[in-house]
Amino acid sequence: MSLIAVLLANIVTVSLVFILTTAFFFYFLFKPSKSSVYRFPPGPAGWPVIGNLNILDMKKPHETLCQLSEKYGNVFTFHMGRQRCVVLTGYETVKEALVNQADDFGERGMTHASTVFSKGAGVVFGSGESWKTMRRFTLSTLRDFGMGKRTIEDRIVEEARCLLDVFESHKGDSFDPIININSAVSNVICTIVFGDRFDYSDPQFLRLQQLLRQNIKLGISPAMRLYEIFPFLGSFLANFKKMSSNNLETQMYFSNYYHERKDIVDRNDLRSFIDAFIAKQQEEEIKNPNTYFNEVNMVSTAGNLFGAGTETTSTTLRWGLLLLMKYPHIQEKVHAEIQAVIGKERPPRVEDRKDMPYTDAVLHEIQRFANVVPMNVLHQTKSDIDFKGYRIPKGTPVIPLLTSVLFDKNHWETPHKFNPQHFLDAKGKFVKREAFMPFSAGRRVCLGETLARMELFLFFTLLLQRFKFSLPPGVRAEDVDLSPTIGVTNAPKPYKLCAIRQ
Ligand code: HEM
């Protein structure tokens, strides 16, 4: 062996020994003492440093957690690397925590990545008083700009018509609808956030969406899991660096927009969420220079609305079209109901929903089956708490597993089958199901639920009023793969469809 090879082998060995020694040192340094007053739920034994990550299916982590709950029960401990998390599964347990003990479980759990990227600002990753202030302001401003009202309903219908035109332009030929659906849905929230919509071909708009999609994919990559265990490796991990630069670029866009508007906002003519934020900031700064209404919170909150308001709803719509192509008999029934209740000419309105039990059931079942946020967003305990005989310390990360609620076999007759009957009684009337929880529950429940439900109903009915959707020639229903792609959200694999005018 040459001298260089020996030297290299020595360097590798020394580096490995150094990394392992450091890891073990940190593990034992921070290991909780055995005489702890806390009582954690049971769970699989973990390895030093990596915890239970060796048994986690990186492509479907929610499924591993569901399987573990069969063995350890509805409350169990899972070590995400060094981080000891409590996993909650099944409707009763998740509801008991998020609703009955809402305060105890209402804090947002932070990973190393969410801490670095959000700095604890905004709504999704905010906490304490700052979060409370941002959530309250955001909800009331969204309402002022029409969330849940006729104004936004008209806006959605207008936007859906632009989408219909794009679909129509393909003249029945097959195409991938992802970019256009994303753009249409995104434009609804953009109208509120910026006071204006973007053209579907606007390069800046497409860039923002691309950054968002990339980060959703990268967020769950093995490299990011490694980063959570060894955050000091960040600057060596390409995926972390890419996520950071994507994040920075998005934030810069919001920040530049904020600065453009800051000095010209007319308090008597607030055109957007950002305008309303600036006006509030100017008002608050006079009374309190340390107000939470600052640029960092503005950039974060507007970014949250853009991200959360685009990805989840458009992914659900894409699942919906795919499922209806796979099950054409269900699509036919939806067509028939739209025809009977709305007809071909007038656009659907939200109040039609109550007269359309089948369509309503199909939409609910799409959301249940699509399971778009399978792991929920991480929570954490607010203080030392007692829950189901366990004593869990303050700051423990908690995963209220939405998959386990949406597929809870004690609540759904055929949990793993796409079956709109889950939401219909024997007479075909719509029935609400308590385990329908795609927006989560409690203090952190999705802030955009009303908007999302309105968008889903209007986009879906407008699309099906105009088109019959079918698979491209040569693709059979049984070929449709319903397993999701890997990402923070559960999205369908890319697919093509044919939109045939009817
Ligand atoms: C089908 C569509 C949607 C689904 C399935 C969905 C689902 C969720 C879920 C599961 C959470 C986490 C709740 C928790 O931590 O317990 C969440 C939070 C959130 N969502 Fe949505 N969402 C959707 C649409 C929207 C829209 C359209 C908006 C924007 C207006 C939005 C804004 C937010 C925000 C700001 C939060 C953070 C709330 C907080 O931490 O206080 N979401 N969403």
GROMACS .gro file of C-alpha atoms and ligand atoms in nm, residues 98 108 123-124 131 135 142 189 304-305 308-309 312-313 316 367 372-373 376-377 379 402 438-441 443-448 451-452 455-456, ligand 1:
model
   79
   98LEU     CA    1  -5.551   1.864   2.094
  108ARG     CA    2  -4.550   2.435   1.809
  123VAL     CA    3  -4.784   3.179   1.243
  124VAL     CA    4  -4.687   2.825   1.145
  131TRP     CA    5  -4.777   3.359   1.764
  135ARG     CA    6  -5.265   3.433   1.447
  142LEU     CA    7  -5.828   3.724   0.614
  189ILE     CA    8  -5.418   3.352  -0.156
  304ASN     CA    9  -4.672   3.107   0.563
  305LEU     CA   10  -4.996   3.210   0.395
  308ALA     CA   11  -4.969   2.677   0.334
  309GLY     CA   12  -5.235   2.834   0.112
  312THR     CA   13  -5.214   2.172   0.052
  313THR     CA   14  -5.521   2.282  -0.143
  316THR     CA   15  -5.586   1.790  -0.268
  367GLN     CA   16  -5.944   1.483   0.170
  372VAL     CA   17  -5.224   1.553   0.258
  373VAL     CA   18  -5.050   1.636   0.588
  376ASN     CA   19  -4.945   1.679   1.102
  377VAL     CA   20  -4.714   1.968   1.191
  379HIS     CA   21  -4.650   2.014   1.836
  402LEU     CA   22  -5.333   1.264   1.140
  438PRO     CA   23  -5.744   1.675   0.780
  439PHE     CA   24  -5.706   2.028   0.919
  440SER     CA   25  -5.604   1.898   1.263
  441ALA     CA   26  -5.783   2.040   1.570
  443ARG     CA   27  -5.544   2.578   1.920
  444ARG     CA   28  -5.326   2.520   1.617
  445VAL     CA   29  -5.604   2.402   1.386
  446CYS     CA   30  -5.544   2.510   1.025
  447LEU     CA   31  -5.601   2.881   1.000
  448GLY     CA   32  -5.711   2.859   0.637
  451LEU     CA   33  -6.085   2.927   0.268
  452ALA     CA   34  -5.957   2.582   0.173
  455GLU     CA   35  -6.176   2.666  -0.278
  456LEU     CA   36  -6.203   2.289  -0.295
  503HEM     C1   37  -5.673   2.130   0.197
  503HEM     C2   38  -5.610   2.234   0.244
  503HEM     C3   39  -5.540   2.241   0.376
  503HEM     C4   40  -5.506   2.142   0.466
  503HEM     C5   41  -5.534   1.993   0.456
  503HEM     C6   42  -5.438   2.206   0.577
  503HEM     C7   43  -5.390   2.140   0.689
  503HEM     C8   44  -5.324   2.200   0.792
  503HEM     C9   45  -5.270   2.131   0.907
  503HEM    C10   46  -5.280   1.981   0.931
  503HEM    C11   47  -5.210   2.223   0.986
  503HEM    C12   48  -5.135   2.196   1.117
  503HEM    C13   49  -5.230   2.208   1.233
  503HEM    C14   50  -5.165   2.173   1.365
  503HEM     O1   51  -5.050   2.210   1.387
  503HEM     O2   52  -5.229   2.105   1.447
  503HEM    C15   53  -5.227   2.352   0.923
  503HEM    C16   54  -5.180   2.471   0.977
  503HEM    C17   55  -5.190   2.592   0.911
  503HEM     N1   56  -5.254   2.617   0.791
  503HEM    FE1   57  -5.350   2.482   0.675
  503HEM     N2   58  -5.429   2.340   0.551
  503HEM    C18   59  -5.491   2.367   0.431
  503HEM    C19   60  -5.507   2.489   0.370
  503HEM    C20   61  -5.462   2.609   0.419
  503HEM    C21   62  -5.480   2.739   0.357
  503HEM    C22   63  -5.559   2.765   0.228
  503HEM    C23   64  -5.415   2.830   0.435
  503HEM    C24   65  -5.401   2.979   0.414
  503HEM    C25   66  -5.491   3.065   0.425
  503HEM    C26   67  -5.358   2.759   0.548
  503HEM    C27   68  -5.285   2.817   0.650
  503HEM    C28   69  -5.237   2.750   0.762
  503HEM    C29   70  -5.162   2.815   0.868
  503HEM    C30   71  -5.121   2.962   0.873
  503HEM    C31   72  -5.134   2.715   0.963
  503HEM    C32   73  -5.058   2.732   1.094
  503HEM    C33   74  -5.157   2.750   1.210
  503HEM    C34   75  -5.090   2.770   1.345
  503HEM     O3   76  -4.982   2.717   1.368
  503HEM     O4   77  -5.147   2.842   1.429
  503HEM     N3   78  -5.387   2.625   0.535
  503HEM     N4   79  -5.297   2.336   0.804
   0.00000   0.00000   0.00000
